[in-house]
PDB file of C-alpha atoms and ligand atoms in Angstrom:
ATOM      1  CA  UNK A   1     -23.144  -8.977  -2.003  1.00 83.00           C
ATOM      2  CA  UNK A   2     -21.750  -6.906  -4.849  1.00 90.00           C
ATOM      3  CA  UNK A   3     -19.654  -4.078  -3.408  1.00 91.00           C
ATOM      4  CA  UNK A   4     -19.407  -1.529  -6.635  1.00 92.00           C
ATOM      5  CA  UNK A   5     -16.257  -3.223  -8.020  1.00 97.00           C
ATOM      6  CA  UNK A   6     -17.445  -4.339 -11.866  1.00 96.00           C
ATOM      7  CA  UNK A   7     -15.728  -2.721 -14.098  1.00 95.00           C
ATOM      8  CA  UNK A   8     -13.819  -0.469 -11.658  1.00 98.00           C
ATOM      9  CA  UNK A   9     -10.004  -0.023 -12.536  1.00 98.00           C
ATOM     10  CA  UNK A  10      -7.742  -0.070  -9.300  1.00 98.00           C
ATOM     11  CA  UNK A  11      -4.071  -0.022  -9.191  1.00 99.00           C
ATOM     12  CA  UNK A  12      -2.452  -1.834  -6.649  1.00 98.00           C
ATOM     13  CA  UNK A  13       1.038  -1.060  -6.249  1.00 99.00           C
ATOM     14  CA  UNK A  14       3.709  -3.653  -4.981  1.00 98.00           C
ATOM     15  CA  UNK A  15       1.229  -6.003  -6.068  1.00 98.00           C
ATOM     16  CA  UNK A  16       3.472  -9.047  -7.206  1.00 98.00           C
ATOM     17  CA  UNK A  17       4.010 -10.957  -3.851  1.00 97.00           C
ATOM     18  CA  UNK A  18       2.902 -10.686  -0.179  1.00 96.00           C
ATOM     19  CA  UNK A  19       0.267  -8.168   0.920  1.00 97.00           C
ATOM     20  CA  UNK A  20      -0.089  -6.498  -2.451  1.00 98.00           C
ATOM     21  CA  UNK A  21      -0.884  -9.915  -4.157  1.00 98.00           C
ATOM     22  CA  UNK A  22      -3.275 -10.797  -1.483  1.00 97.00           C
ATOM     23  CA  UNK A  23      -5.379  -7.253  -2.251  1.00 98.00           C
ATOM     24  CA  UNK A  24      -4.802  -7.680  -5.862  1.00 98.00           C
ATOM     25  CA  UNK A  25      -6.797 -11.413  -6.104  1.00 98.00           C
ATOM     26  CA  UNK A  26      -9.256 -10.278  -3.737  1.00 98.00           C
ATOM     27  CA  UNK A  27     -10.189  -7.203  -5.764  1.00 98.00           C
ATOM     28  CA  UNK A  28      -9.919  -8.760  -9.065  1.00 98.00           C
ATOM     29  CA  UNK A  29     -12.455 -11.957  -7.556  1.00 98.00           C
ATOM     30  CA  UNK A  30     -15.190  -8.955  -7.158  1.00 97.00           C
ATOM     31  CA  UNK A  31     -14.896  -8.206 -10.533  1.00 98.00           C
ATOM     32  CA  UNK A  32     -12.583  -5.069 -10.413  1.00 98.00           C
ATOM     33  CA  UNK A  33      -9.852  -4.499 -13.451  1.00 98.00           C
ATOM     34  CA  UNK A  34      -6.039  -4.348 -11.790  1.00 98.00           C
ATOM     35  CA  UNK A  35      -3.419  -2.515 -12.956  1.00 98.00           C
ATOM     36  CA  UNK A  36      -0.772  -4.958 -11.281  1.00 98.00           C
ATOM     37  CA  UNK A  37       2.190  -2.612 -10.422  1.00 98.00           C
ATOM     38  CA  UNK A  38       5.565  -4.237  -9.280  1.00 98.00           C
ATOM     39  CA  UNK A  39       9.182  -3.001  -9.615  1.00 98.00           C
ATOM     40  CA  UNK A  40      11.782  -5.811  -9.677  1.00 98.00           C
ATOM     41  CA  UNK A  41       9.417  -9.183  -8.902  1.00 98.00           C
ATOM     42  CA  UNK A  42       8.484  -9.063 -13.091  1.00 98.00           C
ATOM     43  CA  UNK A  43       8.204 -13.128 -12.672  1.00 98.00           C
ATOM     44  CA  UNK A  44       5.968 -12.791  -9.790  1.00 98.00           C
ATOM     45  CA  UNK A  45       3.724 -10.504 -11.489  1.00 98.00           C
ATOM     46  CA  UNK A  46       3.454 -12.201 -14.450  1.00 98.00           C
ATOM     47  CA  UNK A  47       1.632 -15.498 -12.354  1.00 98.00           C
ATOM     48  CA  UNK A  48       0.189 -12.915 -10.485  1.00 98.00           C
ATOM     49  CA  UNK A  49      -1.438 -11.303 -13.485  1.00 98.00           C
ATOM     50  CA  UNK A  50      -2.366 -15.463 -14.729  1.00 98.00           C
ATOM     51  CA  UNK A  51      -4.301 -16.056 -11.841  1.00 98.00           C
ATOM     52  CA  UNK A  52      -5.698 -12.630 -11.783  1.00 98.00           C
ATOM     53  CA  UNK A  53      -7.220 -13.149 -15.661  1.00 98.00           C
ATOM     54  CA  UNK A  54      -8.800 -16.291 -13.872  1.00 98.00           C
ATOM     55  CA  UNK A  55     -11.316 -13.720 -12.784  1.00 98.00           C
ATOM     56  CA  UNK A  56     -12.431 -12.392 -16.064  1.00 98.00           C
ATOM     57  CA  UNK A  57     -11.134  -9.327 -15.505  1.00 98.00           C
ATOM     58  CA  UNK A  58      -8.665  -6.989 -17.429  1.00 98.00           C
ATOM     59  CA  UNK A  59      -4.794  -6.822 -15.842  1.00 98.00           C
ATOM     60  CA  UNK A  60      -1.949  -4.005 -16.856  1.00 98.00           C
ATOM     61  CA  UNK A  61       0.683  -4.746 -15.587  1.00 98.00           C
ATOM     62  CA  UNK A  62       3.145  -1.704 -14.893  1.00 98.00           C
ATOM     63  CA  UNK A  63       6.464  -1.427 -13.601  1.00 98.00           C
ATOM     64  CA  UNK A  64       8.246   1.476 -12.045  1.00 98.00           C
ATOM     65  CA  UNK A  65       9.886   3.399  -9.058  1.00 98.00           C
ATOM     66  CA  UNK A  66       7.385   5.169  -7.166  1.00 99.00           C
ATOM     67  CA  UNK A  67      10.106   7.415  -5.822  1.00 98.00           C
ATOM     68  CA  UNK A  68      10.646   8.927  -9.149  1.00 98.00           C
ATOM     69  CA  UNK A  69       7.833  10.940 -10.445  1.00 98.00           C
ATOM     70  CA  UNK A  70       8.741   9.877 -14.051  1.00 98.00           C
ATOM     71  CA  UNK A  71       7.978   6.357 -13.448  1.00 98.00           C
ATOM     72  CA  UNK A  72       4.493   7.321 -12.268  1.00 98.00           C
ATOM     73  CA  UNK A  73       3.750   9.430 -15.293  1.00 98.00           C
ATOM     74  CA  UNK A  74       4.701   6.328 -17.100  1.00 98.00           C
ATOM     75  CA  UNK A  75       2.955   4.075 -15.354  1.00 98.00           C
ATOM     76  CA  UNK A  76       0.050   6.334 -16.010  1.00 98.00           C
ATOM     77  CA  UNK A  77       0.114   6.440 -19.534  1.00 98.00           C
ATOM     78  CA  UNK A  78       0.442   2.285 -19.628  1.00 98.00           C
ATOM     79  CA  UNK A  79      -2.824   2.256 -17.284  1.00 98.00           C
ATOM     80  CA  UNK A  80      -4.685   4.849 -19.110  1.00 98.00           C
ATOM     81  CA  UNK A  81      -3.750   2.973 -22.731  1.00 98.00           C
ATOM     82  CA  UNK A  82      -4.661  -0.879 -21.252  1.00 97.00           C
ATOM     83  CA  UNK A  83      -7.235  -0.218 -19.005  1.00 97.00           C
ATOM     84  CA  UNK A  84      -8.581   3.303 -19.001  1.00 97.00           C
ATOM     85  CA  UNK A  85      -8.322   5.383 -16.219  1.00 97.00           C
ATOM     86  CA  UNK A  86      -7.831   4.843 -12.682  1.00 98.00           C
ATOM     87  CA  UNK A  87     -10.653   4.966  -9.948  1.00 98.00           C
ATOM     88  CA  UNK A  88      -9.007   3.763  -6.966  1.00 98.00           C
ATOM     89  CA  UNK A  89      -5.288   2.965  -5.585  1.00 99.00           C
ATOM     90  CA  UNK A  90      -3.797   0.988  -3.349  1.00 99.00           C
ATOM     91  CA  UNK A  91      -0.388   1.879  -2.314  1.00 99.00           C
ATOM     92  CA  UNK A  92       1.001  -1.158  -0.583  1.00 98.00           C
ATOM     93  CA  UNK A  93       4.709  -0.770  -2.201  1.00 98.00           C
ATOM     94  CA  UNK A  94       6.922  -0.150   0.385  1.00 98.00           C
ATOM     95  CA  UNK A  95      10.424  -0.173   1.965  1.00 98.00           C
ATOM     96  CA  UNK A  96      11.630  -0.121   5.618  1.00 97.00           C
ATOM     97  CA  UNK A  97      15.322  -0.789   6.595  1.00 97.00           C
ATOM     98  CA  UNK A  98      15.174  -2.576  10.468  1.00 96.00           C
ATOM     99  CA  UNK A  99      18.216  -1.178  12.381  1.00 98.00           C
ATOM    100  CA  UNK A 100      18.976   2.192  14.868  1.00 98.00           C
ATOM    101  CA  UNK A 101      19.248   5.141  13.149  1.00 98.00           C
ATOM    102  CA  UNK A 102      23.203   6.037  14.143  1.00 98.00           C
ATOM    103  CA  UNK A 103      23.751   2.768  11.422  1.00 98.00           C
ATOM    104  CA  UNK A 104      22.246   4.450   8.460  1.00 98.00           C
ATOM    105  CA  UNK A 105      23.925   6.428   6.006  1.00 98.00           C
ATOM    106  CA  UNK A 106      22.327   9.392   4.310  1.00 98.00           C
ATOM    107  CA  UNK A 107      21.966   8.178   0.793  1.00 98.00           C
ATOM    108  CA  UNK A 108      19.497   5.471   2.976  1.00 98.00           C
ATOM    109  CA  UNK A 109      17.504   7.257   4.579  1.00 98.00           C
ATOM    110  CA  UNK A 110      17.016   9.685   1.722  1.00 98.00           C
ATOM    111  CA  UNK A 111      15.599   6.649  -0.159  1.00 98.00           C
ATOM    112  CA  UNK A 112      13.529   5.266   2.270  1.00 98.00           C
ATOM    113  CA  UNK A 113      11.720   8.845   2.800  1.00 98.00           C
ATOM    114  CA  UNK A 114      11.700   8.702  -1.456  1.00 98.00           C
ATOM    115  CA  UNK A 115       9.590   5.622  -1.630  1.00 98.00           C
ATOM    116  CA  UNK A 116       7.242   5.810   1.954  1.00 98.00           C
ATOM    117  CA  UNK A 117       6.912   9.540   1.574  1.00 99.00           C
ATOM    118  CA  UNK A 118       7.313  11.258  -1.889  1.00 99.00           C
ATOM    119  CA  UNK A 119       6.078   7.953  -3.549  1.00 99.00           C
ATOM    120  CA  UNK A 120       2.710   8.463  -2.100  1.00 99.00           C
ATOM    121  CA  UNK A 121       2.690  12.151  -3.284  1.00 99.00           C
ATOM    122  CA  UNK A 122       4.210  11.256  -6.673  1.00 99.00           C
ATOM    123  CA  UNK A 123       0.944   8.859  -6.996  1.00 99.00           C
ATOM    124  CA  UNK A 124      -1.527  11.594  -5.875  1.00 99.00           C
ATOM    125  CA  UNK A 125      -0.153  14.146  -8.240  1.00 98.00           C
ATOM    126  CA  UNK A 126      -0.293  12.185 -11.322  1.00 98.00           C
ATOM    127  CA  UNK A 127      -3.302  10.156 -10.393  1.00 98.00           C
ATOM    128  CA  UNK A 128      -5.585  12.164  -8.272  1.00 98.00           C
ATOM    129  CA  UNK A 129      -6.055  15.313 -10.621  1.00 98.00           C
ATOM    130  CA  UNK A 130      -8.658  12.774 -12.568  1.00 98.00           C
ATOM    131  CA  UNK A 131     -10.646  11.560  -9.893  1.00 98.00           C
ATOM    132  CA  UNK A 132     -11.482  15.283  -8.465  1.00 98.00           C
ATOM    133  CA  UNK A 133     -12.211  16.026 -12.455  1.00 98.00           C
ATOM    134  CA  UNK A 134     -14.862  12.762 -12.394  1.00 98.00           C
ATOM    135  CA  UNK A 135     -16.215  13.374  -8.659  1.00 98.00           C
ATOM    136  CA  UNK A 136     -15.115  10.114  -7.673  1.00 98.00           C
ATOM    137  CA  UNK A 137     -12.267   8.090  -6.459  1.00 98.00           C
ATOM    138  CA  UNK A 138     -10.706   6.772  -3.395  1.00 98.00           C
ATOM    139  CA  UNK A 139      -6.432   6.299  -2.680  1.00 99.00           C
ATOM    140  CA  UNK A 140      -5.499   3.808   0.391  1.00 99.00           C
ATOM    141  CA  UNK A 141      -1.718   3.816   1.627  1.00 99.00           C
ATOM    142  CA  UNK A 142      -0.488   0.921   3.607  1.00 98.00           C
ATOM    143  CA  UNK A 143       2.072   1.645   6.501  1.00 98.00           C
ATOM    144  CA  UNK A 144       3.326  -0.119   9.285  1.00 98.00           C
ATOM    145  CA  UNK A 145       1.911   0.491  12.850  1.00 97.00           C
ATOM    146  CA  UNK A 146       5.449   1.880  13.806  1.00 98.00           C
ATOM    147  CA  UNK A 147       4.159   5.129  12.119  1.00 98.00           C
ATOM    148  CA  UNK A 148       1.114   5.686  14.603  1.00 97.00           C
ATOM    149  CA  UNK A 149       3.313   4.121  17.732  1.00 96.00           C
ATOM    150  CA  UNK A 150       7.037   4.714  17.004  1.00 97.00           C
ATOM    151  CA  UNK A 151      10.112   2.348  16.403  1.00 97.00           C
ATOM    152  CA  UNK A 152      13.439   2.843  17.220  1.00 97.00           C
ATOM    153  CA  UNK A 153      14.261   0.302  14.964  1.00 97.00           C
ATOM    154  CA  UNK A 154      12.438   1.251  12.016  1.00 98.00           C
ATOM    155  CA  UNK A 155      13.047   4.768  12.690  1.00 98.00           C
ATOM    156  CA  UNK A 156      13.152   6.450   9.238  1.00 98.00           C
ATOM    157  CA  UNK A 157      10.350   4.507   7.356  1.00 98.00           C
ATOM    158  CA  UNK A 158       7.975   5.270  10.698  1.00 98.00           C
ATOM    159  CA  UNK A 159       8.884   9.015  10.226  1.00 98.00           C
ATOM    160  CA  UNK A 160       7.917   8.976   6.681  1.00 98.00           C
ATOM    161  CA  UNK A 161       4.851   7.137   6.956  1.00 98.00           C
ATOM    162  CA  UNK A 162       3.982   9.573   9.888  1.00 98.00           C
ATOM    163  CA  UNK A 163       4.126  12.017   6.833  1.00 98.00           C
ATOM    164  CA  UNK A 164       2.336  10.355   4.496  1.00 99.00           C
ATOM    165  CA  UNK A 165      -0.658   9.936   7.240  1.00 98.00           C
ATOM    166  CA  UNK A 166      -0.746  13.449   7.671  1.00 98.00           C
ATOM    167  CA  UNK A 167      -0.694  14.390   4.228  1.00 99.00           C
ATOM    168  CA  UNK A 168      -3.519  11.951   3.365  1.00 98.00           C
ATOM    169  CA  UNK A 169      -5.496  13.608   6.082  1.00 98.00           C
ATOM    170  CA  UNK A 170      -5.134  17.083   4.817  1.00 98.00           C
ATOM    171  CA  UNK A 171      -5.603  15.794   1.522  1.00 98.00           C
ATOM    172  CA  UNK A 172      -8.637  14.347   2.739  1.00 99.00           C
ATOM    173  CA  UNK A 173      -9.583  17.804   4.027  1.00 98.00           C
ATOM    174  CA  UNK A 174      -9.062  19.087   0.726  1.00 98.00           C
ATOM    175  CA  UNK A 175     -10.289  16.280  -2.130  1.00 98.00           C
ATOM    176  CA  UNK A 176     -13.914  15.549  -0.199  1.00 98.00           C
ATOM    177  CA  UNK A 177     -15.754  18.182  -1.659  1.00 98.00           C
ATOM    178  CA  UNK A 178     -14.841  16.492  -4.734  1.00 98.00           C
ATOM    179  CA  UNK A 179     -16.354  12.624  -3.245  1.00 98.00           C
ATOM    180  CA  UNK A 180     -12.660  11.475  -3.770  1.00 98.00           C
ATOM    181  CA  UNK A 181     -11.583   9.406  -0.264  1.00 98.00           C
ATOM    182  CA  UNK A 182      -7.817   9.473   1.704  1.00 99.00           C
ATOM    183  CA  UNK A 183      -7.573   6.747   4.050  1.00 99.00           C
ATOM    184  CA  UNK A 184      -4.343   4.539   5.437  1.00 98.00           C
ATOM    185  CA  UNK A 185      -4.674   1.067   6.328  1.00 98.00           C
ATOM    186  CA  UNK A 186      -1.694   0.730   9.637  1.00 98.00           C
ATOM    187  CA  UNK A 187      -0.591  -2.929   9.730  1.00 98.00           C
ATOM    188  CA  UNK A 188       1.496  -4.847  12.583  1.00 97.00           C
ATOM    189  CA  UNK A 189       3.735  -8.100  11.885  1.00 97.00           C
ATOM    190  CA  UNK A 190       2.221  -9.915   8.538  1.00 97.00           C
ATOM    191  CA  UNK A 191       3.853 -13.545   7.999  1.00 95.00           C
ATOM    192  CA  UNK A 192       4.566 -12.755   3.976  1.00 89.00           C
ATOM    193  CA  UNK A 193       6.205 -15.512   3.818  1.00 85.00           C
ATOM    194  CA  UNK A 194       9.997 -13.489   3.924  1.00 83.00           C
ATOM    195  CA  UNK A 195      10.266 -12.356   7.563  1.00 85.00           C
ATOM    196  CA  UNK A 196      13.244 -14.738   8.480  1.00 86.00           C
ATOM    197  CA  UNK A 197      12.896 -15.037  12.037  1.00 89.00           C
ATOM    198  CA  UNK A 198      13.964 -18.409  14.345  1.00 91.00           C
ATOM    199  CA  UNK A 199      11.368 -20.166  16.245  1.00 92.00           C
ATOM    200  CA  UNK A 200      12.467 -18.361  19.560  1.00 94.00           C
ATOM    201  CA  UNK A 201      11.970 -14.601  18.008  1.00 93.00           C
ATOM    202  CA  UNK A 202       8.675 -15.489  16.426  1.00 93.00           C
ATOM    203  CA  UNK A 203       7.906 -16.885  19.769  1.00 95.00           C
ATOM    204  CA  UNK A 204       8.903 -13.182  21.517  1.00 95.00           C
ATOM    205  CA  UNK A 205       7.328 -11.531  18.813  1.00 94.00           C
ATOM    206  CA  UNK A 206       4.014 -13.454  19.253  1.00 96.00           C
ATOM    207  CA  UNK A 207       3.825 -12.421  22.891  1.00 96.00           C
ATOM    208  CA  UNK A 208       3.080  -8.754  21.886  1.00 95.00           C
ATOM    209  CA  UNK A 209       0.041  -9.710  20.345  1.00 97.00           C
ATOM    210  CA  UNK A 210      -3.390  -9.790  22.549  1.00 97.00           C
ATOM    211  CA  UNK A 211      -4.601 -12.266  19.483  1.00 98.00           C
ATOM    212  CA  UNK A 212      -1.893 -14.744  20.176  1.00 97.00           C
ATOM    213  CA  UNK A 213      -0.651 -14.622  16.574  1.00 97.00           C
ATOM    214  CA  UNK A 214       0.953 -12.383  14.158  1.00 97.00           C
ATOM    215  CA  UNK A 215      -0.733 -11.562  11.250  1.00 98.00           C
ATOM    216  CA  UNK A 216      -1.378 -13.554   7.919  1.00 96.00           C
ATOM    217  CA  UNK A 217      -1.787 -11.620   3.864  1.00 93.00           C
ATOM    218  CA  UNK A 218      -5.185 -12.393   4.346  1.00 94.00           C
ATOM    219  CA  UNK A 219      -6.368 -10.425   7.039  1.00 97.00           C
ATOM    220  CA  UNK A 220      -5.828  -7.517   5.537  1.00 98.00           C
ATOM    221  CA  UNK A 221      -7.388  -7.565   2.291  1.00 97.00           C
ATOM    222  CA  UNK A 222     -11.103  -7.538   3.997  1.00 97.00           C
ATOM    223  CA  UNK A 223     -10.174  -4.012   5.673  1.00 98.00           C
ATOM    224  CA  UNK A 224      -8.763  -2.886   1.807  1.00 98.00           C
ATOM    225  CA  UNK A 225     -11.786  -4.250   0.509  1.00 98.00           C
ATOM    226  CA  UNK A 226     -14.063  -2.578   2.458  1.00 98.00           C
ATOM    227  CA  UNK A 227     -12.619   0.832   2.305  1.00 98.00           C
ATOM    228  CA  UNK A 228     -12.424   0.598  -1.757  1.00 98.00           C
ATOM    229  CA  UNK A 229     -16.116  -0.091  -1.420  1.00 98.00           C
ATOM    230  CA  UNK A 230     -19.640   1.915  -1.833  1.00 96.00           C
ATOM    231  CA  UNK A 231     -20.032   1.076   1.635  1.00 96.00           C
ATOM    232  CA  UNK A 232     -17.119   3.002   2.746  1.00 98.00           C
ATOM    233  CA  UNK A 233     -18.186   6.195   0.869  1.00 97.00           C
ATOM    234  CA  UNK A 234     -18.630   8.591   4.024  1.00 98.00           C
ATOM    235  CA  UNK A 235     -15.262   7.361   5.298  1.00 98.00           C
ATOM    236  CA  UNK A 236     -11.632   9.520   4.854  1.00 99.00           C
ATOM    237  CA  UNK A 237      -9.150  10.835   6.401  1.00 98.00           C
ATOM    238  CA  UNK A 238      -8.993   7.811   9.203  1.00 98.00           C
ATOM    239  CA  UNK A 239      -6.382   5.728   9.934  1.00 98.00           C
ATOM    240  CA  UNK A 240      -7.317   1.939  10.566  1.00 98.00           C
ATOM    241  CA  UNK A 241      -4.986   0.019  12.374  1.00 98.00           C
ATOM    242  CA  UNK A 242      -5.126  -4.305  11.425  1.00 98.00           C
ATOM    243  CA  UNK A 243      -3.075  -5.296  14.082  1.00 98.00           C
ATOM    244  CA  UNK A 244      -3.688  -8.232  15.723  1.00 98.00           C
ATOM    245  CA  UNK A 245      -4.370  -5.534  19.217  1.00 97.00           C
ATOM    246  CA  UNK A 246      -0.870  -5.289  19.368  1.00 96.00           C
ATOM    247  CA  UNK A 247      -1.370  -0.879  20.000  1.00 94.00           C
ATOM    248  CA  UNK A 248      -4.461   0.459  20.616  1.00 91.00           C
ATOM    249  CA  UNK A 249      -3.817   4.277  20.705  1.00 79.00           C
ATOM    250  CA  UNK A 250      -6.582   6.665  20.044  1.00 64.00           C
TER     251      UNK A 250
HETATM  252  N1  NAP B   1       4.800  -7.609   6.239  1.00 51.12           N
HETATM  253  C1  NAP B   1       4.690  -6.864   7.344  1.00 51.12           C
HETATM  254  O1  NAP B   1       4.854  -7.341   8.474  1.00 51.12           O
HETATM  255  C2  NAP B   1       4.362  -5.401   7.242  1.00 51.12           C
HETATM  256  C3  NAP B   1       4.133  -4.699   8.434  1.00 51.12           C
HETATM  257  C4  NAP B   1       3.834  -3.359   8.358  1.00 51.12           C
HETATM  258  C5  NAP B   1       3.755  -2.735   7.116  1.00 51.12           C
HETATM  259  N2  NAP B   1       3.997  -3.448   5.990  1.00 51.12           N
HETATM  260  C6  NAP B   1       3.916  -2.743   4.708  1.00 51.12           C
HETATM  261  O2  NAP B   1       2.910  -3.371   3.917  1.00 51.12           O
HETATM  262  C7  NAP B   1       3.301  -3.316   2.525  1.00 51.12           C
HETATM  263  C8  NAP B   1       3.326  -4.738   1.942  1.00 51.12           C
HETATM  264  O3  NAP B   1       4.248  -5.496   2.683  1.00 51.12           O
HETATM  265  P1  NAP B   1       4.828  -6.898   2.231  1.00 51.12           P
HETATM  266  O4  NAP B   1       5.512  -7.426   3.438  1.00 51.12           O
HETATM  267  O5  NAP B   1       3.801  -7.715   1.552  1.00 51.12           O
HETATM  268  O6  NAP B   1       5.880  -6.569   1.057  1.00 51.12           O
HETATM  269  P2  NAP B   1       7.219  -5.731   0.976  1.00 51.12           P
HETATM  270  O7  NAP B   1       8.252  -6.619   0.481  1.00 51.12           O
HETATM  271  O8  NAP B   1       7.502  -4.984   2.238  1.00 51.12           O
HETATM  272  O9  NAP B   1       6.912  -4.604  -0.131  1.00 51.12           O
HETATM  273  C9  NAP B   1       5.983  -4.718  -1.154  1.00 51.12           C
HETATM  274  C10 NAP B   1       6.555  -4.342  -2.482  1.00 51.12           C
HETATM  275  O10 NAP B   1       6.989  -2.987  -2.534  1.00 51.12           O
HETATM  276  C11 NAP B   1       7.675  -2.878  -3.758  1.00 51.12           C
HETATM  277  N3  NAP B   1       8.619  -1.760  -3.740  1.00 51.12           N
HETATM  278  C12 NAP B   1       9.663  -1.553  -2.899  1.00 51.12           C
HETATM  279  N4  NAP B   1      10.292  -0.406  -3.249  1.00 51.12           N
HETATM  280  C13 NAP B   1       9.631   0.103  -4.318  1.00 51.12           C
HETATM  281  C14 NAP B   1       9.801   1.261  -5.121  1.00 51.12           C
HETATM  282  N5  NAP B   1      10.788   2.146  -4.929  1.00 51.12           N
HETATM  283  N6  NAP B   1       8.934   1.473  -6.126  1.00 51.12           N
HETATM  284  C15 NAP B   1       7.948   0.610  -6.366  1.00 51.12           C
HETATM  285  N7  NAP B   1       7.730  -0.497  -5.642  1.00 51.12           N
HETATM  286  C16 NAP B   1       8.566  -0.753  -4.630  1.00 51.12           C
HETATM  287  C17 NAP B   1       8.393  -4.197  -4.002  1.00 51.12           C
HETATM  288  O11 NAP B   1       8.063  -4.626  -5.327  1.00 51.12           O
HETATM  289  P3  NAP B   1       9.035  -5.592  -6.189  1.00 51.12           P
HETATM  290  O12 NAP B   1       9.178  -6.844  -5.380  1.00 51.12           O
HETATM  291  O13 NAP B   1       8.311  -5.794  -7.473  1.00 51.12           O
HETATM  292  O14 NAP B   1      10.332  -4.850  -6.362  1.00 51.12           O
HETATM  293  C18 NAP B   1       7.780  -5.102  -2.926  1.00 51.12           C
HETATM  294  O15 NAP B   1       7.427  -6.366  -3.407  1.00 51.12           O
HETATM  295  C19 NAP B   1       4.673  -2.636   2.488  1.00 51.12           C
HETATM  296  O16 NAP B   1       4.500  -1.264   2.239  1.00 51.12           O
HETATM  297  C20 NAP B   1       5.198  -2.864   3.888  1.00 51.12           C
HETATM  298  O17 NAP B   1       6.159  -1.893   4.286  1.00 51.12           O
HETATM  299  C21 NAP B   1       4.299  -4.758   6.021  1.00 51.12           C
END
């Protein structure tokens, strides 16, 4: 089935390992153009960008910190000169420190609001303006189920992400006169290959899970898929949790 992605150009940020990776073969193997973003993983991206040119398909690759606006204007100007301009995103770059709150220090959890909240905005103001100009276009965010559910332990990137939900929903509000979608994709644990936990934890972990497993890269790049898709064009403003069951609010 061909689900609209020929010659579309997404950007997928984060896109050089884990979850990101996963979203970025998937869409390229439908025939869409990526613009591979990463920030420090350059190595990863480049065999990411390889295997993505394995398609047949055009690959940018851009680096920058989505917490600084100036980046994103950059990154912008790389896209727009390699590929052309954007029709979708995927915002999958992310960071979450795991520990109480009463152990952070300001200058942390300023930066983790920088990059889960203001890095989605700092996308959507340099990127959305031309999809609302060309009645078309569609922005995902990927969070962490802690931001529908709560965590004390991943207190400040949960709060942000709580943000960025809302904002995408009045931004939904807003941009759908213009056919332009706002959705977030809510994900629980996803084994990307880096969690670091013993046998027993993974074990306690598991337990939480009604599936009887925690996640794997590739369920979520279906979900992604679909959403990016003409199939999901009378869709925005939701929140869709891939989560194994683990909360089932709402
Ligand atoms: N894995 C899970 O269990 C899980 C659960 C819930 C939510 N999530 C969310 O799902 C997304 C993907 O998760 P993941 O586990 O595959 O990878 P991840 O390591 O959590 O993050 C993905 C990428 O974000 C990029 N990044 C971090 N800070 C950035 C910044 N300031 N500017 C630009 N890019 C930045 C990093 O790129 P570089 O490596 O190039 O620096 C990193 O590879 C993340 O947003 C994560 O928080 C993951």
């Amino acid at each position: 089935m061909d689900i609209g992605f020929k010659g579309k150009n997404i950007l997928i940020t984060g896109a050089a390992k884990g979850i990101g990776r996963g979203i970025a073969l998937a869409a390229a193997a439908e025939g869409a153009n990526i613009g591979l973003h990463y920030r420090e993983s350059e190595e990863a991206a480049l065999q990411v960008a390889k295997e993505i040119s394995d398609y047949g398909v055009k690959v940018a690759l851009i680096k920058g910190d989505i917490a600084r606006l100036k980046d994103v204007k950059q990154m912008k100007e790389t896209l727009d000169h390699e590929l052309g301009s954007v029709n979708f995103i995927v915002n999958n770059a992310g960071w979450a420190q795991v520990k109480s709150f009463f152990k952070y220090e300001p200058e942390e959890w300023i930066r983790e609001v920088d990059i889960c909240f203001y890095g989605v905005l700092n996308l959507v103001h340099t990127f959305m303006p031309e999809m609302i100009g060309k009645n078309q276009g569609k922005f995902i965010n990927i969070v962490g189920d802690s931001a529908r559910t709560g965590d004390r332990n991943l207190i400040v990137s949960a709060a942000a992400r709580s943000g960025a939900i809302s904002f995408l929903k009045s931004l939904a509000i807003d941009v759908g006169r213009n056919n332009v979608q706002c959705n977030t994709v809510s994900l629980g644990l996803i084994d990307q290959g880096e969690l670091g936990f013993s046998e027993v934890e993974l074990e306690k972990v598991i337990k939480q899970y009604p599936l009887n497993r925690i996640g794997k890269a590739d369920d979520v790049k279906g979900m992604v898929l679909f959403l990016l898709s003409d199939s999901a064009d009378w869709i925005t403003g939701q929140v869709i949790s891939i989560n194994g069951g683990h909360s089932m609010l709402g």
